[in-house]
Coordinates of C-alpha atoms in Angstrom, one line a residue:
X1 CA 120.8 88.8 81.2
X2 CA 119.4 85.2 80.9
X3 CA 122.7 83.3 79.7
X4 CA 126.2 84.3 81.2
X5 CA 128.3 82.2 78.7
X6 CA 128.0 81.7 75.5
X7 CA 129.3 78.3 73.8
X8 CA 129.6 78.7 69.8
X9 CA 129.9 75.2 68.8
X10 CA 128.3 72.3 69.7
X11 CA 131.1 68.7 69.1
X12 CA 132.9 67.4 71.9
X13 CA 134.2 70.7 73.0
X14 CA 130.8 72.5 73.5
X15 CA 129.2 70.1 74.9
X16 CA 131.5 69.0 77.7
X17 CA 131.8 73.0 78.6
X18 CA 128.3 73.0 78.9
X19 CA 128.3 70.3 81.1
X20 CA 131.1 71.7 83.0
X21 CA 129.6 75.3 83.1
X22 CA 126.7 75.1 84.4
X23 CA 127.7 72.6 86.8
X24 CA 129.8 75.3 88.0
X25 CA 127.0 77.3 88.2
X26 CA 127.3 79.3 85.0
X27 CA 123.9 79.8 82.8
X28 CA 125.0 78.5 79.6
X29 CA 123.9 78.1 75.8
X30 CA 125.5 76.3 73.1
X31 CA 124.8 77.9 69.3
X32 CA 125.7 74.9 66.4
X33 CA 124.6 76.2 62.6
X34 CA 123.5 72.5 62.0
X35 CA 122.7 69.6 64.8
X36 CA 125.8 69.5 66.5
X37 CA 128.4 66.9 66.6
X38 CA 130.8 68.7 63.6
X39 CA 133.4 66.7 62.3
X40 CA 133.0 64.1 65.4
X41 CA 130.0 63.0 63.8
X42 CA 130.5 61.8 60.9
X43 CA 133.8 59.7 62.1
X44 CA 132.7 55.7 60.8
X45 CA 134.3 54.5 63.5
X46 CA 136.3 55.8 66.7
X47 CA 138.0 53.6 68.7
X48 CA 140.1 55.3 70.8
X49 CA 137.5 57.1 73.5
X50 CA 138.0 55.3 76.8
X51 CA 135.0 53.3 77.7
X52 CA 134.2 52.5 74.3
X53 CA 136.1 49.9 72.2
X54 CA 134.3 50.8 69.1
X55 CA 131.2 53.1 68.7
X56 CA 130.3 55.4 65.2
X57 CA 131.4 59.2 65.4
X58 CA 127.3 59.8 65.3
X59 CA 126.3 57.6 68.5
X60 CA 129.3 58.8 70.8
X61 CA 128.2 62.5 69.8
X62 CA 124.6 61.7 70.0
X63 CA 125.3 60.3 73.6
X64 CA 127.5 63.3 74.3
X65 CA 124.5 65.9 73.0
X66 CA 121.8 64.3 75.5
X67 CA 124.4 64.5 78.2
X68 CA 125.0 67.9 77.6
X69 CA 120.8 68.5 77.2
X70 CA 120.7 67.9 81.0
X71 CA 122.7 71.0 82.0
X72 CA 122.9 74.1 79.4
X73 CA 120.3 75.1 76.5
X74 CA 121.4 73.9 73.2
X75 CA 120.2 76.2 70.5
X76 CA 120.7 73.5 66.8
X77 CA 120.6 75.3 63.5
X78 CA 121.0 78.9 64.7
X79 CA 124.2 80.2 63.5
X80 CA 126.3 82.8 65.1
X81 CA 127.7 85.6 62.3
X82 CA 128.9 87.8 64.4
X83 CA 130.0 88.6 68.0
X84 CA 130.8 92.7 69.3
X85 CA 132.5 93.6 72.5
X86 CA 130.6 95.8 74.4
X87 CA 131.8 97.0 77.8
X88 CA 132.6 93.7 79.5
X89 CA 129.9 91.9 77.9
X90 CA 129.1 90.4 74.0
X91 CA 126.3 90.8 71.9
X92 CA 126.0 87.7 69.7
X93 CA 124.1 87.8 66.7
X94 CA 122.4 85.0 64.2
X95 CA 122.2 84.7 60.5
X96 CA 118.4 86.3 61.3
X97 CA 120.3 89.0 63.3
X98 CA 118.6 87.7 66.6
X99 CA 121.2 89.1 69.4
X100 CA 121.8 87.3 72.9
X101 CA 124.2 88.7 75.3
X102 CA 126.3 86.9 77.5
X103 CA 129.5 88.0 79.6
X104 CA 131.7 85.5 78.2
X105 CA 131.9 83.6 74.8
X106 CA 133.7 80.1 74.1
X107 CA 134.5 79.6 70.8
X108 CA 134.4 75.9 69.5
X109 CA 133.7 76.2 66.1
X110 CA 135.9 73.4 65.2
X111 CA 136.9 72.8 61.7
X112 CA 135.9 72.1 57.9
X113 CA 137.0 69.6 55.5
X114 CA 139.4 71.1 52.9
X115 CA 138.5 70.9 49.3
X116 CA 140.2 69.1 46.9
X117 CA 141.9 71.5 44.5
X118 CA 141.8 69.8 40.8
X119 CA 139.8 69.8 37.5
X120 CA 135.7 69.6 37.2
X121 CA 135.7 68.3 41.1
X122 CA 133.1 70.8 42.3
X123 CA 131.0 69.7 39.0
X124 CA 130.8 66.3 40.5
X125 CA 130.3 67.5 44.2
X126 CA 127.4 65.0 45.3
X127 CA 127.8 63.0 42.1
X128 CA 130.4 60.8 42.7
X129 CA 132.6 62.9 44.7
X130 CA 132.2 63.2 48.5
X131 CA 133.4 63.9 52.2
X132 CA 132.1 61.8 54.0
X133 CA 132.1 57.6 53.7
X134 CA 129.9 57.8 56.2
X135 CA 126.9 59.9 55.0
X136 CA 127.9 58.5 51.1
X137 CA 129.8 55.1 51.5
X138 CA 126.5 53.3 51.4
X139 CA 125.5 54.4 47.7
X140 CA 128.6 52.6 46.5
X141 CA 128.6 48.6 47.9
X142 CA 129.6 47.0 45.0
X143 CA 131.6 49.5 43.5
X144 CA 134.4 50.8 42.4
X145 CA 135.6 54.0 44.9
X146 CA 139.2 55.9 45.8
X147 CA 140.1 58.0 49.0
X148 CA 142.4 61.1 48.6
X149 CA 144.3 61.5 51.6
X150 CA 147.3 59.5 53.7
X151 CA 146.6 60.5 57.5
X152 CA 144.6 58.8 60.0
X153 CA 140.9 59.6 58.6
X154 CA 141.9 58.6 55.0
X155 CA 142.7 55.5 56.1
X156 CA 139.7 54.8 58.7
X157 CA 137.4 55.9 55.4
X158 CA 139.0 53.2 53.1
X159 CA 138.9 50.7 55.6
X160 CA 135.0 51.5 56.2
X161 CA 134.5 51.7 52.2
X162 CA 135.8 48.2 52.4
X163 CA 133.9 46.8 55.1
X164 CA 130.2 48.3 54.0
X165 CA 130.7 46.1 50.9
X166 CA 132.5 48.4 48.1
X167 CA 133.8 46.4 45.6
X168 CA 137.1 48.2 44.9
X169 CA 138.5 50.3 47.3
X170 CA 142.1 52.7 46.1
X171 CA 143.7 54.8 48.8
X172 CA 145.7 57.7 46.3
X173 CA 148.6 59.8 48.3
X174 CA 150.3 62.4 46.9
X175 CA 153.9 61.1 48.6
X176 CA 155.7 57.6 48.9
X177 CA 154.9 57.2 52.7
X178 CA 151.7 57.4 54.4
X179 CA 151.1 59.9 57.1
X180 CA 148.7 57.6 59.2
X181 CA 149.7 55.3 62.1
X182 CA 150.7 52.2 61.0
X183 CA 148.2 50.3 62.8
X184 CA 145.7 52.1 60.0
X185 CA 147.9 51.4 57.5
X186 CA 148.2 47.4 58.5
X187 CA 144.4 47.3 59.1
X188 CA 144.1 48.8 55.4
X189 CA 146.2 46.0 54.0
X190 CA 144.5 43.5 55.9
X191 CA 140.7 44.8 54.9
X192 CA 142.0 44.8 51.0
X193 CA 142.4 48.4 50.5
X194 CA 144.6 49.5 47.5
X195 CA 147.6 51.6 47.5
X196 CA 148.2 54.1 45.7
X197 CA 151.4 56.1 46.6
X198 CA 153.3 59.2 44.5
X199 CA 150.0 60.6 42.5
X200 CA 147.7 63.1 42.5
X201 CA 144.0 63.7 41.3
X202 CA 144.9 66.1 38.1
X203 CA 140.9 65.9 37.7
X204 CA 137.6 64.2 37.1
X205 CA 135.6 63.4 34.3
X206 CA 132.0 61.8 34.0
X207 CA 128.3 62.4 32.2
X208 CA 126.0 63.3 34.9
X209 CA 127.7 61.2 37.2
X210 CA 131.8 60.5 38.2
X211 CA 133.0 58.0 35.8
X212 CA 136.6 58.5 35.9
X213 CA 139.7 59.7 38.0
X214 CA 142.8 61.3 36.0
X215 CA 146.3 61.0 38.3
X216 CA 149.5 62.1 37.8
X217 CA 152.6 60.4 39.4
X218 CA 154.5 63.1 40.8
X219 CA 158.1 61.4 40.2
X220 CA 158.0 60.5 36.4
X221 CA 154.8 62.6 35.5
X222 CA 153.4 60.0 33.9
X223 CA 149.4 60.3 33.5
X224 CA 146.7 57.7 33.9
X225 CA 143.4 57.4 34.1
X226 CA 141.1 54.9 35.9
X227 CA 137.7 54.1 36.4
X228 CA 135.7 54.6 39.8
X229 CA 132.3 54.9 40.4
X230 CA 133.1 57.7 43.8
X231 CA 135.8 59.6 45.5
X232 CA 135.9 60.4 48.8
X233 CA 138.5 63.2 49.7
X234 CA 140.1 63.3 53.1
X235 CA 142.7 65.7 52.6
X236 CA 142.8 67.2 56.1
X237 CA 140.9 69.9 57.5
X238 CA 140.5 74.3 58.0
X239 CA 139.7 76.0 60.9
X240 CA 136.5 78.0 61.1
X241 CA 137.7 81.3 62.5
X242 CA 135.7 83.8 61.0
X243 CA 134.3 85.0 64.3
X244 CA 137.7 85.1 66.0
X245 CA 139.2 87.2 63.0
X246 CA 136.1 89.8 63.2
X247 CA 137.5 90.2 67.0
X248 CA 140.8 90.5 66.3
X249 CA 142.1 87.4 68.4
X250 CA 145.6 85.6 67.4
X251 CA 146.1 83.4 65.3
X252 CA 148.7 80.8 64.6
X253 CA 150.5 80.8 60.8
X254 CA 147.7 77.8 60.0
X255 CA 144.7 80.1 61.4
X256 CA 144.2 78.1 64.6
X257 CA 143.4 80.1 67.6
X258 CA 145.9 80.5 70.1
X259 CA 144.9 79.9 73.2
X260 CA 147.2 79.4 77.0
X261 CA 146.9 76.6 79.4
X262 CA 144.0 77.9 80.5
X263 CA 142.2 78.3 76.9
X264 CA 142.6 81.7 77.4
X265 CA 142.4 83.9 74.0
X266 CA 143.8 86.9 73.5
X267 CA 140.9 88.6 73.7
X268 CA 139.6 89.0 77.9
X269 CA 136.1 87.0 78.2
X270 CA 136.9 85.2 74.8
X271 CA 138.2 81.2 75.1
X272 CA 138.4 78.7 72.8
X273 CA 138.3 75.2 72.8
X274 CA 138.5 71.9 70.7
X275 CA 139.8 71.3 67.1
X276 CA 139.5 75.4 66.6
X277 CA 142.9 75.8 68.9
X278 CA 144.6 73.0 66.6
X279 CA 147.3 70.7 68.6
X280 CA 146.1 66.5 67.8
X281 CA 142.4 67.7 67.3
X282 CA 140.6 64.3 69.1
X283 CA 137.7 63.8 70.5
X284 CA 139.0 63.1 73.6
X285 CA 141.5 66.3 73.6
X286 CA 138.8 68.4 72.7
X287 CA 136.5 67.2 75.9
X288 CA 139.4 68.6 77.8
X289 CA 140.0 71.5 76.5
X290 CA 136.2 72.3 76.6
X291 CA 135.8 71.1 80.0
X292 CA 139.3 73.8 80.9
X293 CA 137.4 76.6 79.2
X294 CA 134.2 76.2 81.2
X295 CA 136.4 76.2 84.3
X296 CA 138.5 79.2 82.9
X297 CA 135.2 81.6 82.1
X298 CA 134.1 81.7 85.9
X299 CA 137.2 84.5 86.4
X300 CA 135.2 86.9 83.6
X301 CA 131.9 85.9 84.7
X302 CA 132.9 87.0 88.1
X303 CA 132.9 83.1 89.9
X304 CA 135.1 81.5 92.0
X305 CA 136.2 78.1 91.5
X306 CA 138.8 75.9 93.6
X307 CA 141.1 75.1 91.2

């Protein structure tokens, strides 16, 4: 068997496990279904990662990914659709049903954006309506743009919209009270960003492009409509657990993968890691729990390791 553990996932979690593994001496391989980094990656800014003050979600992950290069094989755009028990080991198998076997699996699939639910959005999907300032804020200096979405990454987004040059920047929440820290919300004021508290997006209109946002107060019901060139929804985030349902590992009631101190599963030989297990889902948080996993494997794989 060439590879002992398999790491499904390649953002902060994967990588620092397989850093960790095979420092441990574990043969390791990370899978990612694009070129690694997931939702870390496309963060504008991140500026709570000790050591760096400020760096973009893409450098700290691009940083992290050649880090990780040194130690464990990292396998970009192969995607994992399926994982069997056999025995005490796993077969895992691509989208081109390749199979790899390994005596142990991490799971770090992380999470997905969620979709904004409301009138002709997915008609305008990539024409005016995105997920990600970072990939899309730059088609929009000078113009006119809203972010759905209260928390933290809402508010980083609007404040980025701003700073690249957008003209117009309107932060829409559905309640009266933001859910972000109020340093976010202070540095949203301060950068010009808009408020707009008690609506929601009822839907979209445009001719080939977004032209206009439709929102609905949600205390008087009153309907308005506004012009804006793009929309970027952060509306929070679902985990990718597809693989851990096909195994028949626990859940919690919002599909996160329960895991124990030791990122244990419920499943022997199975761990997870990162922002699949839930909890504050940082980057820093998900380092750790990789890192634990890595650790955590060497009792299936047969290893000993002082701790």
């Amino acid at each position: 068997m060439k590879y002992e553990l398999g790491i499904i996932g390649s953002g902060p979690a994967g990588y620092s496990a397989g850093i960790y593994a095979v420092r441990a001496g574990i043969k390791t391989v990370l899978f990612d279904k694009g070129n690694g980094g997931g939702l870390a990656a496309v963060a504008p800014d991140i500026e709570n990662y000790p050591g760096f003050p400020s760096i973009s979600g893409s450098e700290l992950m691009e940083k992290m990914k050649e880090h990780a290069k040194k130690y464990a094989d990292i396998l970009e755009y192969e995607e994992i659709v399926n994982i069997e028990k056999q025995d005490k080991k796993f077969i895992l198998t691509n989208s081109e049903n390749k199979t790899y076997q390994v005596g142990a699996v991490l799971i770090a699939t992380g999470t997905e954006h969620r979709k904004l639910d409301a009138s002709s959005i997915k008609e305008f999907e990539g024409r005016g309506i995105s997920y990600c300032a970072t990939c899309d804020g730059f088609f929009f200096k000078d113009k006119t743009v809203c972010v759905v979405g209260g928390g933290n990454s809402a508010l980083i987004e609007a404040i980025y919209l701003k700073q690249i040059g957008c003209k117009n920047v309107y932060l829409i929440h559905r309640r009266d009270k933001l859910r972000a820290e109020d340093a976010y919300a202070k540095d949203a004021k301060d950068a010009g960003v808009q408020f707009i508290l008690n609506n929601v997006v009822e839907g979209v209109k445009g001719d080939q492009i977004l032209k206009s946002v439709t929102l609905k107060n949600v205390e008087t019901g009153e309907i308005q409509s506004m012009d804006t060139d793009g929309i970027f929804i952060s509306i929070g985030v679902i985990p990718q657990n597809e693989l851990a349902k096909k195994l028949d590992i626990k859940l919690d009631k919002q599909g996160y993968i329960k895991v124990d101190d030791q990122m244990r599963t419920s499943m022997d030989g199975v761990y997870a890691a990162g922002d699949i297990t839930g909890g504050l889902r940082q980057v820093i948080t998900s380092a750790s729990e990789g890192a634990i996993a890595a650790l955590s494997s060497t009792e299936a794989l047969g290893k000993q390791y002082p701790y």
